[in-house]
Short mmCIF file of C-alpha atoms in Angstrom, two decimals:
data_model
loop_
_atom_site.label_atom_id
_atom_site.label_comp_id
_atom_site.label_asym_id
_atom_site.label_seq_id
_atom_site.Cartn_x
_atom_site.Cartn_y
_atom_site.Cartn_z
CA UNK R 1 -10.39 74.65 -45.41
CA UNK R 2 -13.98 74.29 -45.56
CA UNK R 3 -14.00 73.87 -49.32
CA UNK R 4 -11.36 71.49 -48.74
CA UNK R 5 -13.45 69.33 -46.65
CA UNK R 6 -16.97 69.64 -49.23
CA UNK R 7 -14.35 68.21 -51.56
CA UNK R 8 -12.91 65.56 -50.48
CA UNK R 9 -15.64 64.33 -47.98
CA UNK R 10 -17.56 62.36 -50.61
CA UNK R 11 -14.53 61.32 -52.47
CA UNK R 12 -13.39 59.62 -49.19
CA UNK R 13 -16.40 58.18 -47.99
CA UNK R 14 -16.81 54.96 -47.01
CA UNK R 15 -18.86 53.81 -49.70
CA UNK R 16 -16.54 54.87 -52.05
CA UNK R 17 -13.70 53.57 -50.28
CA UNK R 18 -15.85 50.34 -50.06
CA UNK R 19 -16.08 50.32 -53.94
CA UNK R 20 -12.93 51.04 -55.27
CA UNK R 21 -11.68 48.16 -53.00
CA UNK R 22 -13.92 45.90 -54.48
CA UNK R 23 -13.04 46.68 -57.90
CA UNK R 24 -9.22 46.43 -57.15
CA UNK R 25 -9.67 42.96 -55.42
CA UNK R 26 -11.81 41.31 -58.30
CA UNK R 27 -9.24 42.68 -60.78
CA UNK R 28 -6.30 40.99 -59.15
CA UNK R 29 -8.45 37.77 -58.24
CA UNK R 30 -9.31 37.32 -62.29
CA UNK R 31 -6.06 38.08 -62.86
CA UNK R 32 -5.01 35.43 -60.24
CA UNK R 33 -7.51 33.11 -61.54
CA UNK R 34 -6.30 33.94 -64.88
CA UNK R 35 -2.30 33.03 -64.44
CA UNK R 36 -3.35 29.89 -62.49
CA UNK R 37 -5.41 28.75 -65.32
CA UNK R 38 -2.32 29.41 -68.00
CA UNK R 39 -0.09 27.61 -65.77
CA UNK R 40 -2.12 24.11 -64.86
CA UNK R 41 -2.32 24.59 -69.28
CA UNK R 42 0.83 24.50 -69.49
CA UNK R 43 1.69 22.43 -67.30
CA UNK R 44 -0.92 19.81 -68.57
CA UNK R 45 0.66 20.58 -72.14
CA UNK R 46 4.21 20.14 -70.63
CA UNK R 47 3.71 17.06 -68.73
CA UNK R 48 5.49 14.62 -71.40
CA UNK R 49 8.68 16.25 -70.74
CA UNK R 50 10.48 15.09 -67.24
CA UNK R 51 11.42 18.57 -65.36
CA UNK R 52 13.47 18.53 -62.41
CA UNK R 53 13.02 18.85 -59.05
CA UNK R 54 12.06 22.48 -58.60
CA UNK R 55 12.97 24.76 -55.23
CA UNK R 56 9.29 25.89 -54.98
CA UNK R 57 5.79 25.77 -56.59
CA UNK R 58 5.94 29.69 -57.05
CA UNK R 59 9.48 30.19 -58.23
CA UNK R 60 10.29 26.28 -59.92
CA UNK R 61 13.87 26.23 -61.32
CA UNK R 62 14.45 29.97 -60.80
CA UNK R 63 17.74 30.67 -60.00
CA UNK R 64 18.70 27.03 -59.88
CA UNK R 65 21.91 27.27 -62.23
CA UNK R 66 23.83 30.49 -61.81
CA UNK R 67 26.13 32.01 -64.43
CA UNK R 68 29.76 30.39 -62.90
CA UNK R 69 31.73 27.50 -63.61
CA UNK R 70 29.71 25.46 -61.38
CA UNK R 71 26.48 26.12 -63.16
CA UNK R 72 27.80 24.70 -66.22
CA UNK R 73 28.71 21.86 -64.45
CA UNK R 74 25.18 21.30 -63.15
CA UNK R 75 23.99 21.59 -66.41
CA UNK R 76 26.47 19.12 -67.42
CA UNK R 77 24.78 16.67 -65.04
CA UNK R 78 21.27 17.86 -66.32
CA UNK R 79 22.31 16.85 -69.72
CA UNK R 80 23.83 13.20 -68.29
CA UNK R 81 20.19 12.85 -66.34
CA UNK R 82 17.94 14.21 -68.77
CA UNK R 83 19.29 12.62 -72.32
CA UNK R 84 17.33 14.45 -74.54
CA UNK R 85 15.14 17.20 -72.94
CA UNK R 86 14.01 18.38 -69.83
CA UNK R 87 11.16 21.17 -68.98
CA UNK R 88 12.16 24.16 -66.73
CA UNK R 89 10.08 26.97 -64.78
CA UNK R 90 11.25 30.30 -64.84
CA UNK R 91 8.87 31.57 -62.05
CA UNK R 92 5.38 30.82 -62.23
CA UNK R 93 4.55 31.49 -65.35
CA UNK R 94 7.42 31.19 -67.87
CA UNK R 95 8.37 27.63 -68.87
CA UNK R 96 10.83 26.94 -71.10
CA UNK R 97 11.86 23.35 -72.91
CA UNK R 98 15.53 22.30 -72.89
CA UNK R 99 16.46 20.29 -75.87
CA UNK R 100 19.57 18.37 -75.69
CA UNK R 101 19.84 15.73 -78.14
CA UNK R 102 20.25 16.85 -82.10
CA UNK R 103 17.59 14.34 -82.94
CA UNK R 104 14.65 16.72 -81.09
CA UNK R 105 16.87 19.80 -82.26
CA UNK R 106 16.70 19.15 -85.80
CA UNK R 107 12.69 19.48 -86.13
CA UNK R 108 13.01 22.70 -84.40
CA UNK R 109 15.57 24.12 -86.97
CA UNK R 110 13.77 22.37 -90.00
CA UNK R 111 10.33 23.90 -89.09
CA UNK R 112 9.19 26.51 -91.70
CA UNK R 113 9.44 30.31 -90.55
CA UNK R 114 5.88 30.81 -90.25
CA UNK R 115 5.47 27.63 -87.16
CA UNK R 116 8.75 29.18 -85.15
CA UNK R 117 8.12 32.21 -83.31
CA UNK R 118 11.08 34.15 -82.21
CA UNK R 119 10.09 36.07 -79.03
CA UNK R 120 11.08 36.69 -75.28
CA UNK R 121 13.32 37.04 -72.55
CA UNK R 122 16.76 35.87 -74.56
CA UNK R 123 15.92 37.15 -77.99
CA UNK R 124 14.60 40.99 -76.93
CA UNK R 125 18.22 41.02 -74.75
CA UNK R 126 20.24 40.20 -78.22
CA UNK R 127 18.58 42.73 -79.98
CA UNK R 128 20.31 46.07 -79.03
CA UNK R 129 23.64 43.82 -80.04
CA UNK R 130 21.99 42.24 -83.35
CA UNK R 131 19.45 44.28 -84.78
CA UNK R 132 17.20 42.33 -86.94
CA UNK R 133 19.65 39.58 -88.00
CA UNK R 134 19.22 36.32 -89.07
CA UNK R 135 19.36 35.23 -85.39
CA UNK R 136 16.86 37.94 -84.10
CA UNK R 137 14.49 38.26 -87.53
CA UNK R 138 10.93 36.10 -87.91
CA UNK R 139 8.81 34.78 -90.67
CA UNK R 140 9.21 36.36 -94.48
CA UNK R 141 12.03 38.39 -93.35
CA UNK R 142 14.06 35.66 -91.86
CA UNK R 143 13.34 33.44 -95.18
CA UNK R 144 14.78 35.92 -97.09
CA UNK R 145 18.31 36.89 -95.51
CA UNK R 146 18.24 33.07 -94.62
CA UNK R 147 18.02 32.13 -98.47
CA UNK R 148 20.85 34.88 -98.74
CA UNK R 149 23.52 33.52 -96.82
CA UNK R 150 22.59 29.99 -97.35
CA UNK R 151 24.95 29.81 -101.06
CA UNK R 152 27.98 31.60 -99.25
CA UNK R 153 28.34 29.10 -96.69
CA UNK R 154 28.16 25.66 -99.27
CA UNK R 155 30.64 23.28 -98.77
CA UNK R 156 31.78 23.87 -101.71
CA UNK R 157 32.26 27.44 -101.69
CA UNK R 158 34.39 26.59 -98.46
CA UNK R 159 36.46 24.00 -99.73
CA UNK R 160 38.89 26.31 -101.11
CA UNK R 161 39.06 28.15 -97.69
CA UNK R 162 40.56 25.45 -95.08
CA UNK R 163 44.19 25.49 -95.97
CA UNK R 164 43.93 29.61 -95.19
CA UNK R 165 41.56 28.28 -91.89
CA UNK R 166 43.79 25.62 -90.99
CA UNK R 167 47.09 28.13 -91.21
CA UNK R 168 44.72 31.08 -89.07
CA UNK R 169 43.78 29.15 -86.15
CA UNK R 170 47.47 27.56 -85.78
CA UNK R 171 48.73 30.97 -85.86
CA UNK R 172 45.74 32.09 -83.34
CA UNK R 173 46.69 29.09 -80.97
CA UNK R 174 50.20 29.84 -80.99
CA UNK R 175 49.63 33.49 -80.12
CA UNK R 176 47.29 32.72 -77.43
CA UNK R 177 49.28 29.68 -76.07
CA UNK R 178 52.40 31.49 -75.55
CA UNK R 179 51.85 34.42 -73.72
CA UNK R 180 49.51 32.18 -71.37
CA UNK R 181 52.68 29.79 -71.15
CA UNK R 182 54.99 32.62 -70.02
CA UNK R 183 52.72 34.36 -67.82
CA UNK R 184 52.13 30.72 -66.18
CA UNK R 185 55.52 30.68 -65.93
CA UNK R 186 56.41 33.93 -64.43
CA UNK R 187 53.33 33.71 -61.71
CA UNK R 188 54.41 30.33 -60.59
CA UNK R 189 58.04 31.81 -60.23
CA UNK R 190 56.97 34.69 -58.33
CA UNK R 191 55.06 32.13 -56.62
CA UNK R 192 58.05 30.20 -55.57
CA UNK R 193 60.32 32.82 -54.65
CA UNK R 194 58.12 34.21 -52.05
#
């Protein structure tokens, strides 16, 4: 026990104790200082886009629009308010632009691979599902598969395909329709009858 004690004595001192604290607080105050700093830049960088009103300075538009029916109808009315793009705050320090209109899409999708950068939250989810496809891939790889596909999909190519499209999805919407029609059908009898 007493070599226990000669130990552990100086590691628990209070000078130590003292110190360590005083590292751990100036590490999380730069970082602190640091995270405030990126988000008055962005926010500086951001300010020519209108954002919404946002639940709280620390968690903005987090959580805002669930994943239901009625979230797509909120972002129906963000689209009707906001005509052509809106900035949103995923927590304090994760802003993301919302482009509605095709006129500020079509930069976007025009810009050479080397300016767009595909990373974060949405793309690193796809990627178990995707691999490195078109959608997922960046820069010299993405110009290449991109200037792969590009000839298979000319309108041209297509042309020949819509009577066999046009005959598919009327025998796809006939198959789905009906069984919907006659389950309809049968639920509203049961429905009835009870």
């Amino acid at each position: 026990m007493a070599l226990l004690h000669s130990v552990l004595s100086p590691v628990l001192s209070w000078m130590r104790l003292y110190s360590l604290m005083y590292i751990f607080s100036t590490g999380l105050l730069a970082v602190v200082a640091v995270l405030t700093v990126r988000k008055v830049w962005y926010s500086h960088r951001l300010s020519c886009f209108s954002k919404p009103q946002a639940r709280s300075w620390l968690l903005g538009h987090l959580g805002q629009i669930q994943s239901t029916e009625e979230g797509l109808q909120q972002m129906d009315d963000l689209v009707k308010t906001y005509k052509h793009s809106c900035c949103w705050f995923l927590g304090p320090f994760y802003h993301l632009i919302r482009l509605f209109h095709p006129d500020y899409v079509k930069p976007l999708l025009m810009a050479p691979a080397s300016m767009t950068v595909k990373k974060g939250l949405i793309y690193h989810h796809l990627q178990p599902w995707l691999g490195h496809s078109v959608l997922i891939s960046n820069g010299e790889v993405w110009s290449r598969k991109r200037r792969l596909l590009t000839p298979a999909f000319h309108f041209d190519i297509l042309k020949s395909y819509i009577t066999i499209f046009n005959s598919s999805s009327k025998i796809m919407h006939v198959r789905y329709t009906q069984p919907c029609i006659q389950l309809c059908t049968k639920q509203f009898l049961v429905f009835v009858t009870i």
